[in-house]
Tab-separated table of N, CA, C and O in Angstrom:
chain	number	residue	atom	x	y	z
S	31	GLN	N	140.628	-27.979	-14.651
S	31	GLN	CA	139.918	-28.617	-15.648
S	31	GLN	C	138.572	-28.209	-15.683
S	31	GLN	O	137.992	-28.691	-14.656
S	32	VAL	N	137.883	-27.597	-16.321
S	32	VAL	CA	136.507	-27.472	-16.333
S	32	VAL	C	135.646	-28.823	-16.884
S	32	VAL	O	135.851	-29.397	-17.863
S	33	GLN	N	134.590	-29.050	-15.938
S	33	GLN	CA	133.784	-29.966	-16.384
S	33	GLN	C	132.331	-29.626	-16.392
S	33	GLN	O	131.846	-28.846	-15.330
S	34	LEU	N	131.516	-30.269	-17.181
S	34	LEU	CA	129.895	-29.739	-17.274
S	34	LEU	C	129.498	-31.161	-16.759
S	34	LEU	O	129.588	-32.370	-17.716
S	35	GLN	N	128.220	-31.225	-16.237
S	35	GLN	CA	127.402	-32.407	-15.742
S	35	GLN	C	125.985	-31.721	-15.742
S	35	GLN	O	125.466	-31.277	-14.970
S	36	GLU	N	125.327	-32.509	-17.108
S	36	GLU	CA	123.867	-32.431	-16.836
S	36	GLU	C	123.170	-33.340	-15.918
S	36	GLU	O	123.527	-34.463	-15.670
S	37	SER	N	122.039	-32.583	-15.293
S	37	SER	CA	121.178	-33.577	-14.185
S	37	SER	C	119.648	-33.262	-14.888
S	37	SER	O	119.405	-32.330	-15.187
S	38	GLY	N	119.037	-34.140	-14.518
S	38	GLY	CA	117.434	-34.157	-14.618
S	38	GLY	C	116.586	-35.442	-15.148
S	38	GLY	O	117.473	-36.247	-15.287
S	39	PRO	N	115.201	-35.348	-15.054
S	39	PRO	CA	114.509	-36.588	-15.710
S	39	PRO	C	114.999	-37.119	-16.885
S	39	PRO	O	114.989	-36.114	-17.848
S	40	GLY	N	114.918	-38.298	-17.442
S	40	GLY	CA	115.248	-38.691	-18.520
S	40	GLY	C	113.774	-39.100	-19.433
S	40	GLY	O	113.726	-39.284	-20.445
S	41	LEU	N	112.657	-38.894	-18.596
S	41	LEU	CA	111.659	-38.876	-19.185
S	41	LEU	C	110.485	-38.137	-18.943
S	41	LEU	O	110.200	-37.839	-17.589
S	42	VAL	N	109.750	-37.511	-19.763
S	42	VAL	CA	108.945	-36.328	-19.519
S	42	VAL	C	107.627	-36.683	-20.237
S	42	VAL	O	107.754	-36.948	-21.434
S	43	LYS	N	106.717	-36.195	-19.705
S	43	LYS	CA	105.216	-36.710	-20.111
S	43	LYS	C	104.924	-35.364	-21.361
S	43	LYS	O	105.103	-33.934	-20.859
S	44	PRO	N	104.081	-35.619	-22.427
S	44	PRO	CA	103.798	-34.636	-23.329
S	44	PRO	C	102.636	-33.452	-22.616
S	44	PRO	O	102.236	-33.932	-21.571
S	45	SER	N	103.174	-32.423	-22.775
S	45	SER	CA	102.447	-31.121	-22.275
S	45	SER	C	103.188	-30.511	-21.110
S	45	SER	O	103.039	-29.541	-20.583
S	46	GLN	N	104.064	-31.424	-20.494
S	46	GLN	CA	104.901	-31.048	-19.296
S	46	GLN	C	106.033	-30.125	-19.595
S	46	GLN	O	106.338	-29.932	-20.621
S	47	THR	N	106.659	-29.900	-18.657
S	47	THR	CA	108.122	-28.870	-18.864
S	47	THR	C	109.201	-29.794	-18.691
S	47	THR	O	109.161	-30.596	-17.593
S	48	LEU	N	110.125	-29.716	-19.214
S	48	LEU	CA	111.338	-30.294	-19.453
S	48	LEU	C	112.254	-29.904	-18.536
S	48	LEU	O	112.519	-28.310	-18.835
S	49	SER	N	112.654	-29.909	-17.434
S	49	SER	CA	114.008	-28.942	-16.762
S	49	SER	C	115.137	-29.966	-16.545
S	49	SER	O	115.276	-31.244	-15.850
S	50	LEU	N	116.224	-29.440	-16.902
S	50	LEU	CA	117.613	-29.816	-16.929
S	50	LEU	C	118.630	-28.903	-16.191
S	50	LEU	O	118.584	-27.515	-16.471
S	51	THR	N	119.360	-29.294	-15.335
S	51	THR	CA	120.290	-28.282	-14.567
S	51	THR	C	122.162	-28.803	-15.085
S	51	THR	O	122.036	-30.283	-15.329
S	52	CYS	N	122.820	-27.963	-15.373
S	52	CYS	CA	123.862	-28.082	-15.935
S	52	CYS	C	125.031	-27.662	-14.800
S	52	CYS	O	124.856	-26.513	-14.305
S	53	THR	N	125.526	-28.645	-14.000
S	53	THR	CA	126.625	-28.163	-12.740
S	53	THR	C	128.008	-27.971	-13.763
S	53	THR	O	128.687	-28.898	-14.170
S	54	VAL	N	128.524	-26.679	-13.188
S	54	VAL	CA	130.006	-26.602	-13.791
S	54	VAL	C	130.946	-26.631	-12.700
S	54	VAL	O	130.653	-25.958	-11.929
S	55	SER	N	132.088	-27.315	-12.797
S	55	SER	CA	133.281	-27.366	-11.792
S	55	SER	C	134.389	-26.936	-12.620
S	55	SER	O	134.659	-27.101	-13.785
S	56	GLY	N	135.417	-26.325	-11.793
S	56	GLY	CA	136.929	-25.769	-12.351
S	56	GLY	C	136.785	-24.762	-13.123
S	56	GLY	O	137.606	-24.470	-13.867
S	57	GLY	N	135.420	-24.019	-13.250
S	57	GLY	CA	135.305	-22.581	-14.101
S	57	GLY	C	134.257	-21.972	-13.523
S	57	GLY	O	133.133	-22.762	-13.362
S	58	SER	N	134.026	-20.803	-13.348
S	58	SER	CA	132.817	-20.197	-12.945
S	58	SER	C	131.972	-19.884	-14.145
S	58	SER	O	132.510	-19.148	-15.189
S	59	ILE	N	130.671	-19.587	-14.116
S	59	ILE	CA	129.824	-19.407	-14.987
S	59	ILE	C	129.492	-17.794	-15.172
S	59	ILE	O	128.935	-17.221	-16.155
S	60	THR	N	130.321	-17.018	-14.324
S	60	THR	CA	130.287	-15.835	-14.337
S	60	THR	C	131.610	-14.919	-15.050
S	60	THR	O	131.909	-13.909	-15.161
S	61	THR	N	132.532	-15.849	-15.308
S	61	THR	CA	133.563	-15.434	-16.272
S	61	THR	C	133.131	-14.689	-17.193
S	61	THR	O	132.582	-14.894	-17.855
S	62	ASN	N	134.249	-13.740	-17.337
S	62	ASN	CA	133.654	-12.409	-18.499
S	62	ASN	C	133.932	-13.137	-19.834
S	62	ASN	O	134.798	-14.297	-20.177
S	63	TYR	N	132.991	-13.024	-20.804
S	63	TYR	CA	133.040	-13.159	-21.945
S	63	TYR	C	132.739	-14.543	-22.274
S	63	TYR	O	132.502	-14.938	-23.480
S	64	TYR	N	132.098	-15.369	-21.315
S	64	TYR	CA	131.785	-16.896	-21.386
S	64	TYR	C	130.184	-16.967	-21.475
S	64	TYR	O	129.420	-16.418	-20.842
S	65	TYR	N	129.610	-18.012	-22.175
S	65	TYR	CA	128.348	-18.266	-22.419
S	65	TYR	C	128.203	-19.538	-22.140
S	65	TYR	O	128.892	-20.771	-22.486
S	66	SER	N	127.050	-19.701	-21.520
S	66	SER	CA	126.603	-21.302	-20.998
S	66	SER	C	125.475	-21.642	-21.722
S	66	SER	O	124.515	-20.649	-21.955
S	67	THR	N	125.486	-22.600	-22.397
S	67	THR	CA	124.485	-22.860	-23.631
S	67	THR	C	124.153	-24.089	-23.515
S	67	THR	O	124.596	-25.037	-23.022
S	68	TRP	N	122.940	-24.150	-24.159
S	68	TRP	CA	122.063	-25.802	-24.226
S	68	TRP	C	121.899	-26.277	-25.718
S	68	TRP	O	121.583	-25.238	-26.546
S	69	ILE	N	122.263	-26.937	-26.289
S	69	ILE	CA	122.150	-27.815	-27.485
S	69	ILE	C	121.588	-29.082	-27.521
S	69	ILE	O	121.965	-29.920	-26.398
S	70	ARG	N	120.929	-29.396	-28.541
S	70	ARG	CA	119.908	-30.821	-28.372
S	70	ARG	C	120.357	-31.310	-29.722
S	70	ARG	O	120.647	-30.510	-31.183
S	71	GLN	N	120.097	-32.573	-29.839
S	71	GLN	CA	120.137	-33.441	-30.819
S	71	GLN	C	119.228	-34.562	-30.976
S	71	GLN	O	119.017	-35.747	-30.471
S	72	PRO	N	117.953	-34.356	-31.712
S	72	PRO	CA	117.031	-35.394	-31.977
S	72	PRO	C	117.497	-36.762	-32.713
S	72	PRO	O	118.585	-36.222	-33.314
S	73	PRO	N	116.898	-37.866	-32.504
S	73	PRO	CA	117.312	-39.183	-33.288
S	73	PRO	C	117.271	-38.972	-34.783
S	73	PRO	O	116.350	-38.073	-35.243
S	74	GLY	N	118.438	-39.095	-35.552
S	74	GLY	CA	118.554	-38.956	-36.620
S	74	GLY	C	118.308	-37.736	-37.217
S	74	GLY	O	118.274	-37.283	-38.461
S	75	LYS	N	118.787	-36.536	-36.417
S	75	LYS	CA	118.638	-35.271	-36.813
S	75	LYS	C	120.090	-34.434	-36.640
S	75	LYS	O	120.912	-34.984	-35.678
S	76	GLY	N	120.240	-33.407	-36.955
S	76	GLY	CA	121.327	-32.675	-36.905
S	76	GLY	C	120.996	-31.690	-35.266
S	76	GLY	O	120.054	-31.877	-34.646
S	77	MET	N	122.364	-31.169	-34.846
S	77	MET	CA	122.519	-30.338	-33.720
S	77	MET	C	121.591	-29.209	-33.604
S	77	MET	O	121.598	-28.729	-34.713
S	78	GLU	N	121.083	-28.739	-32.530
S	78	GLU	CA	120.226	-27.628	-32.699
S	78	GLU	C	120.528	-26.650	-31.223
S	78	GLU	O	120.555	-27.273	-30.161
S	79	TRP	N	121.031	-25.370	-31.977
S	79	TRP	CA	121.381	-24.471	-30.704
S	79	TRP	C	119.948	-24.135	-29.953
S	79	TRP	O	119.385	-23.435	-30.753
S	80	MET	N	119.761	-24.310	-28.832
S	80	MET	CA	118.460	-23.979	-28.169
S	80	MET	C	118.842	-22.533	-27.747
S	80	MET	O	117.722	-21.861	-27.705
S	81	GLY	N	119.620	-22.219	-26.719
S	81	GLY	CA	119.926	-21.080	-26.220
S	81	GLY	C	121.010	-20.794	-25.176
S	81	GLY	O	121.656	-21.824	-25.095
S	82	SER	N	121.345	-19.529	-24.989
S	82	SER	CA	122.471	-19.415	-23.894
S	82	SER	C	121.916	-18.442	-22.893
S	82	SER	O	121.397	-17.574	-23.031
S	83	ILE	N	123.118	-18.610	-21.710
S	83	ILE	CA	122.901	-17.412	-20.989
S	83	ILE	C	124.467	-16.919	-20.797
S	83	ILE	O	125.418	-17.651	-20.690
S	84	ASP	N	124.655	-15.558	-20.913
S	84	ASP	CA	126.043	-15.090	-20.583
S	84	ASP	C	126.363	-14.693	-19.295
S	84	ASP	O	125.770	-15.048	-18.101
S	85	TYR	N	127.758	-14.084	-19.185
S	85	TYR	CA	128.719	-14.109	-17.829
S	85	TYR	C	127.620	-13.059	-17.032
S	85	TYR	O	127.763	-12.997	-15.547
S	86	SER	N	126.910	-12.010	-17.695
S	86	SER	CA	126.125	-11.118	-17.060
S	86	SER	C	124.923	-11.644	-16.385
S	86	SER	O	124.260	-10.835	-15.931
S	87	GLY	N	124.294	-12.613	-17.134
S	87	GLY	CA	122.921	-13.238	-16.860
S	87	GLY	C	122.174	-13.022	-18.037
S	87	GLY	O	120.830	-13.391	-17.775
S	88	SER	N	122.306	-12.346	-19.169
S	88	SER	CA	121.388	-11.923	-19.989
S	88	SER	C	121.529	-13.377	-21.050
S	88	SER	O	122.222	-14.106	-21.136
S	89	THR	N	120.071	-13.524	-21.469
S	89	THR	CA	119.613	-14.748	-22.382
S	89	THR	C	119.582	-14.271	-23.648
S	89	THR	O	119.045	-13.201	-24.131
S	90	TYR	N	119.725	-15.522	-24.339
S	90	TYR	CA	119.615	-15.589	-25.933
S	90	TYR	C	118.704	-16.632	-26.230
S	90	TYR	O	119.457	-17.901	-25.934
S	91	TYR	N	117.785	-16.702	-27.109
S	91	TYR	CA	117.239	-17.999	-27.435
S	91	TYR	C	116.870	-18.221	-28.683
S	91	TYR	O	116.897	-17.092	-29.700
S	92	SER	N	116.841	-19.270	-29.361
S	92	SER	CA	116.709	-19.580	-30.658
S	92	SER	C	114.982	-19.347	-31.143
S	92	SER	O	113.978	-19.320	-30.279
S	93	PRO	N	114.981	-18.596	-32.145
S	93	PRO	CA	113.546	-17.963	-32.472
S	93	PRO	C	112.494	-19.068	-32.395
S	93	PRO	O	111.298	-19.022	-32.372
S	94	SER	N	112.787	-20.418	-32.824
S	94	SER	CA	111.941	-21.283	-32.828
S	94	SER	C	111.575	-21.978	-31.577
S	94	SER	O	110.498	-22.677	-31.484
S	95	LEU	N	112.195	-21.492	-30.429
S	95	LEU	CA	111.876	-22.227	-29.508
S	95	LEU	C	111.512	-21.085	-28.311
S	95	LEU	O	110.990	-21.038	-27.191
S	96	LYS	N	111.593	-19.695	-29.051
S	96	LYS	CA	111.715	-18.712	-28.003
S	96	LYS	C	110.188	-18.718	-27.048
S	96	LYS	O	110.230	-18.289	-25.666
S	97	SER	N	109.183	-19.312	-27.552
S	97	SER	CA	108.029	-19.091	-26.646
S	97	SER	C	107.942	-20.340	-25.566
S	97	SER	O	106.906	-19.933	-24.687
S	98	ARG	N	108.673	-21.094	-25.782
S	98	ARG	CA	108.787	-22.156	-24.807
S	98	ARG	C	110.279	-22.334	-23.884
S	98	ARG	O	109.690	-23.268	-22.856
S	99	ILE	N	110.843	-21.428	-23.928
S	99	ILE	CA	112.155	-21.710	-23.641
S	99	ILE	C	112.736	-20.760	-22.506
S	99	ILE	O	112.140	-19.637	-22.824
S	100	SER	N	113.252	-21.299	-21.328
S	100	SER	CA	113.758	-20.290	-20.567
S	100	SER	C	115.019	-20.882	-19.766
S	100	SER	O	115.220	-21.979	-19.526
S	101	ILE	N	116.352	-20.269	-19.766
S	101	ILE	CA	117.656	-20.475	-19.253
S	101	ILE	C	117.910	-19.723	-17.934
S	101	ILE	O	117.695	-18.427	-18.411
S	102	SER	N	117.997	-20.136	-17.190
S	102	SER	CA	118.410	-19.477	-15.745
S	102	SER	C	119.537	-20.105	-15.175
S	102	SER	O	120.127	-20.977	-15.618
S	103	ARG	N	120.307	-19.244	-14.096
S	103	ARG	CA	121.155	-19.525	-13.532
S	103	ARG	C	121.084	-19.471	-12.015
S	103	ARG	O	120.568	-18.754	-11.538
S	104	ASP	N	122.100	-20.188	-11.074
S	104	ASP	CA	122.358	-19.897	-9.865
S	104	ASP	C	123.866	-19.915	-9.456
S	104	ASP	O	124.433	-20.776	-9.651
S	105	THR	N	124.266	-18.643	-9.525
S	105	THR	CA	125.475	-18.420	-9.523
S	105	THR	C	126.034	-18.838	-8.161
S	105	THR	O	127.471	-19.587	-7.928
S	106	SER	N	125.500	-19.200	-6.933
S	106	SER	CA	125.911	-19.516	-5.577
S	106	SER	C	126.180	-21.534	-6.068
S	106	SER	O	127.279	-21.806	-5.314
S	107	LYS	N	125.543	-21.845	-6.807
S	107	LYS	CA	125.774	-23.116	-7.143
S	107	LYS	C	126.800	-23.593	-8.274
S	107	LYS	O	127.084	-24.496	-8.617
S	108	ASN	N	126.850	-22.398	-9.206
S	108	ASN	CA	127.666	-22.387	-10.325
S	108	ASN	C	126.928	-23.666	-11.355
S	108	ASN	O	127.495	-24.251	-12.039
S	109	GLN	N	125.538	-23.301	-11.406
S	109	GLN	CA	124.677	-24.013	-12.330
S	109	GLN	C	123.802	-22.822	-13.061
S	109	GLN	O	123.785	-21.893	-12.546
S	110	PHE	N	123.589	-23.645	-14.274
S	110	PHE	CA	122.338	-23.114	-15.167
S	110	PHE	C	121.348	-24.092	-15.532
S	110	PHE	O	121.709	-25.343	-15.555
S	111	THR	N	120.202	-23.729	-15.561
S	111	THR	CA	119.128	-24.398	-15.871
S	111	THR	C	118.358	-23.950	-17.130
S	111	THR	O	118.261	-22.911	-17.544
S	112	LEU	N	117.943	-25.299	-17.804
S	112	LEU	CA	116.917	-25.358	-19.051
S	112	LEU	C	115.538	-25.572	-18.750
S	112	LEU	O	115.468	-26.549	-18.130
S	113	GLN	N	114.585	-24.678	-18.987
S	113	GLN	CA	113.101	-25.110	-19.171
S	113	GLN	C	112.644	-25.288	-20.264
S	113	GLN	O	112.842	-24.042	-20.782
S	114	LEU	N	111.968	-25.989	-20.868
S	114	LEU	CA	111.409	-26.125	-22.094
S	114	LEU	C	109.948	-26.760	-21.774
S	114	LEU	O	109.613	-27.744	-21.421
S	115	SER	N	108.815	-25.783	-21.972
S	115	SER	CA	107.219	-25.965	-21.593
S	115	SER	C	106.780	-26.891	-22.882
S	115	SER	O	107.258	-26.484	-23.922
S	116	SER	N	105.549	-27.105	-22.495
S	116	SER	CA	104.594	-27.866	-23.170
S	116	SER	C	105.414	-28.588	-24.615
S	116	SER	O	105.434	-28.569	-25.716
S	117	VAL	N	106.135	-29.801	-23.876
S	117	VAL	CA	106.961	-30.831	-24.643
S	117	VAL	C	105.996	-31.533	-25.458
S	117	VAL	O	104.888	-31.927	-24.879
S	118	THR	N	106.591	-31.989	-26.518
S	118	THR	CA	105.852	-33.028	-27.539
S	118	THR	C	106.919	-34.001	-27.497
S	118	THR	O	108.277	-33.971	-27.504
S	119	PRO	N	106.417	-35.150	-28.465
S	119	PRO	CA	107.622	-36.171	-28.615
S	119	PRO	C	108.780	-35.581	-29.471
S	119	PRO	O	109.759	-36.323	-29.435
S	120	GLU	N	108.022	-34.709	-30.249
S	120	GLU	CA	109.146	-33.974	-31.138
S	120	GLU	C	110.545	-33.442	-30.311
S	120	GLU	O	111.605	-32.991	-30.959
S	121	ASP	N	110.262	-33.164	-29.126
S	121	ASP	CA	111.530	-32.725	-28.314
S	121	ASP	C	112.336	-33.773	-27.722
S	121	ASP	O	113.150	-33.776	-27.068
S	122	THR	N	111.920	-34.899	-28.151
S	122	THR	CA	112.934	-36.070	-27.575
S	122	THR	C	114.294	-35.768	-28.452
S	122	THR	O	114.352	-35.499	-29.521
S	123	ALA	N	115.340	-36.102	-27.335
S	123	ALA	CA	116.773	-35.734	-27.981
S	123	ALA	C	117.486	-35.768	-26.914
S	123	ALA	O	117.250	-35.956	-25.630
S	124	VAL	N	119.093	-36.005	-27.250
S	124	VAL	CA	120.157	-35.676	-26.356
S	124	VAL	C	120.411	-34.312	-26.090
S	124	VAL	O	120.440	-33.579	-27.137
S	125	TYR	N	120.409	-33.991	-24.912
S	125	TYR	CA	120.555	-32.629	-24.428
S	125	TYR	C	121.685	-32.208	-23.764
S	125	TYR	O	122.241	-33.228	-23.123
S	126	THR	N	122.680	-31.408	-24.098
S	126	THR	CA	123.996	-31.249	-23.937
S	126	THR	C	124.248	-29.757	-23.635
S	126	THR	O	123.925	-28.892	-24.394
S	127	CYS	N	124.892	-29.582	-22.391
S	127	CYS	CA	125.236	-28.090	-22.065
S	127	CYS	C	126.731	-27.933	-22.238
S	127	CYS	O	127.434	-28.866	-22.242
S	128	VAL	N	126.952	-26.908	-22.805
S	128	VAL	CA	128.345	-26.458	-23.157
S	128	VAL	C	128.769	-24.836	-22.684
S	128	VAL	O	127.930	-24.335	-22.509
S	129	ARG	N	129.886	-24.597	-22.502
S	129	ARG	CA	130.503	-23.380	-22.158
S	129	ARG	C	131.445	-23.058	-23.431
S	129	ARG	O	132.342	-23.712	-23.572
S	130	GLY	N	131.334	-21.739	-23.537
S	130	GLY	CA	132.690	-21.143	-24.447
S	130	GLY	C	132.423	-19.571	-24.482
S	130	GLY	O	131.274	-19.255	-24.066
S	131	ARG	N	133.606	-19.020	-25.516
S	131	ARG	CA	133.046	-17.668	-25.628
S	131	ARG	C	132.506	-17.279	-27.064
S	131	ARG	O	132.671	-16.267	-27.505
S	132	THR	N	131.839	-18.204	-27.428
S	132	THR	CA	130.679	-17.957	-28.568
S	132	THR	C	129.508	-18.555	-27.916
S	132	THR	O	129.288	-19.053	-26.962
S	133	PHE	N	128.496	-18.133	-28.804
S	133	PHE	CA	126.903	-18.635	-28.746
S	133	PHE	C	126.218	-18.776	-30.000
S	133	PHE	O	126.941	-17.914	-31.053
S	134	GLY	N	125.166	-19.459	-30.013
S	134	GLY	CA	124.339	-19.557	-31.236
S	134	GLY	C	124.840	-20.654	-32.254
S	134	GLY	O	124.207	-20.436	-33.426
S	135	VAL	N	126.116	-21.204	-32.217
S	135	VAL	CA	126.584	-22.274	-32.969
S	135	VAL	C	125.913	-23.622	-32.826
S	135	VAL	O	125.968	-24.048	-31.370
S	136	ALA	N	125.447	-24.335	-33.772
S	136	ALA	CA	124.717	-25.368	-33.348
S	136	ALA	C	125.581	-26.884	-32.826
S	136	ALA	O	124.891	-27.693	-32.269
S	137	SER	N	126.745	-26.582	-33.021
S	137	SER	CA	127.707	-27.761	-32.833
S	137	SER	C	128.181	-27.927	-31.502
S	137	SER	O	129.029	-26.499	-31.127
S	138	ILE	N	128.224	-28.666	-30.750
S	138	ILE	CA	128.667	-28.938	-29.392
S	138	ILE	C	130.424	-28.664	-29.552
S	138	ILE	O	131.420	-28.205	-28.444
S	139	TYR	N	130.783	-28.901	-30.630
S	139	TYR	CA	132.351	-29.158	-30.761
S	139	TYR	C	132.774	-27.653	-31.212
S	139	TYR	O	134.147	-27.309	-31.200
S	140	ALA	N	132.136	-26.524	-31.415
S	140	ALA	CA	132.551	-25.296	-31.454
S	140	ALA	C	132.899	-24.603	-30.122
S	140	ALA	O	133.158	-23.735	-30.085
S	141	TYR	N	132.437	-25.469	-28.757
S	141	TYR	CA	132.497	-24.516	-27.571
S	141	TYR	C	133.887	-25.618	-26.931
S	141	TYR	O	134.324	-26.376	-27.089
S	142	GLU	N	134.254	-24.850	-26.197
S	142	GLU	CA	135.580	-25.147	-25.256
S	142	GLU	C	135.347	-26.575	-24.409
S	142	GLU	O	136.222	-27.405	-24.255
S	143	HIS	N	134.062	-26.583	-23.692
S	143	HIS	CA	133.667	-27.287	-22.886
S	143	HIS	C	132.540	-27.833	-23.030
S	143	HIS	O	131.585	-26.983	-23.273
S	144	ARG	N	132.282	-28.917	-22.704
S	144	ARG	CA	131.066	-29.802	-22.794
S	144	ARG	C	130.689	-30.889	-22.011
S	144	ARG	O	131.494	-31.685	-21.460
S	145	GLY	N	129.397	-30.918	-21.609
S	145	GLY	CA	129.181	-32.242	-21.076
S	145	GLY	C	128.763	-33.597	-21.590
S	145	GLY	O	129.466	-33.325	-23.178
S	146	GLN	N	128.629	-34.509	-21.182
S	146	GLN	CA	128.571	-35.675	-21.614
S	146	GLN	C	127.075	-35.899	-22.504
S	146	GLN	O	127.017	-36.812	-23.561
S	147	GLY	N	126.237	-35.185	-22.070
S	147	GLY	CA	124.827	-35.281	-22.925
S	147	GLY	C	123.905	-35.967	-21.996
S	147	GLY	O	124.513	-37.207	-21.589
S	148	THR	N	122.780	-35.826	-22.074
S	148	THR	CA	121.640	-36.611	-21.468
S	148	THR	C	120.518	-37.051	-22.266
S	148	THR	O	120.261	-35.655	-23.064
S	149	GLN	N	120.153	-38.048	-22.372
S	149	GLN	CA	119.019	-38.601	-23.237
S	149	GLN	C	117.694	-38.055	-22.441
S	149	GLN	O	117.389	-38.488	-21.253
S	150	VAL	N	116.753	-37.213	-23.175
S	150	VAL	CA	115.269	-37.043	-22.522
S	150	VAL	C	114.016	-37.689	-23.694
S	150	VAL	O	114.211	-37.099	-25.028
S	151	THR	N	113.613	-38.203	-23.347
S	151	THR	CA	112.451	-38.976	-24.003
S	151	THR	C	110.908	-38.397	-23.486
S	151	THR	O	110.921	-38.390	-22.344
S	152	VAL	N	110.380	-37.851	-24.609
S	152	VAL	CA	109.003	-37.323	-24.241
S	152	VAL	C	108.067	-38.480	-24.727
S	152	VAL	O	107.882	-38.739	-25.935
S	153	SER	N	107.134	-38.743	-23.916
S	153	SER	CA	106.498	-39.930	-24.091
S	153	SER	C	105.167	-40.129	-22.602
S	153	SER	O	105.495	-39.982	-21.786
S	154	SER	N	104.179	-40.473	-23.109
S	154	SER	CA	103.346	-40.778	-22.126
S	154	SER	C	103.249	-42.331	-21.616
S	154	SER	O	102.851	-42.733	-20.774
């Protein structure tokens, strides 16, 4: 059974870099044709696909976040990490990591496996 677990600070100050890690168990992030993805949902708004890293390590980012986002992975730990720089209060959201054979879709329910989600608040 594949499980995903997000970890990282729940509070980030404006202008700082938000960093979250997703640890995957029960399946490898390097399995062919699988994408590891970050999705977020601000309060009162819809879900937003942020970016993905595929089984070979190639990355794909939302155009609206491309200047601020970076997704990397540590295959030895079966983890992938989100970094979002220069955050503002508008980056306050529930951040969820997901895994599946697709990417670019905004809904966490489009993916085979998903974490519980973690609340990140940007505030001074």
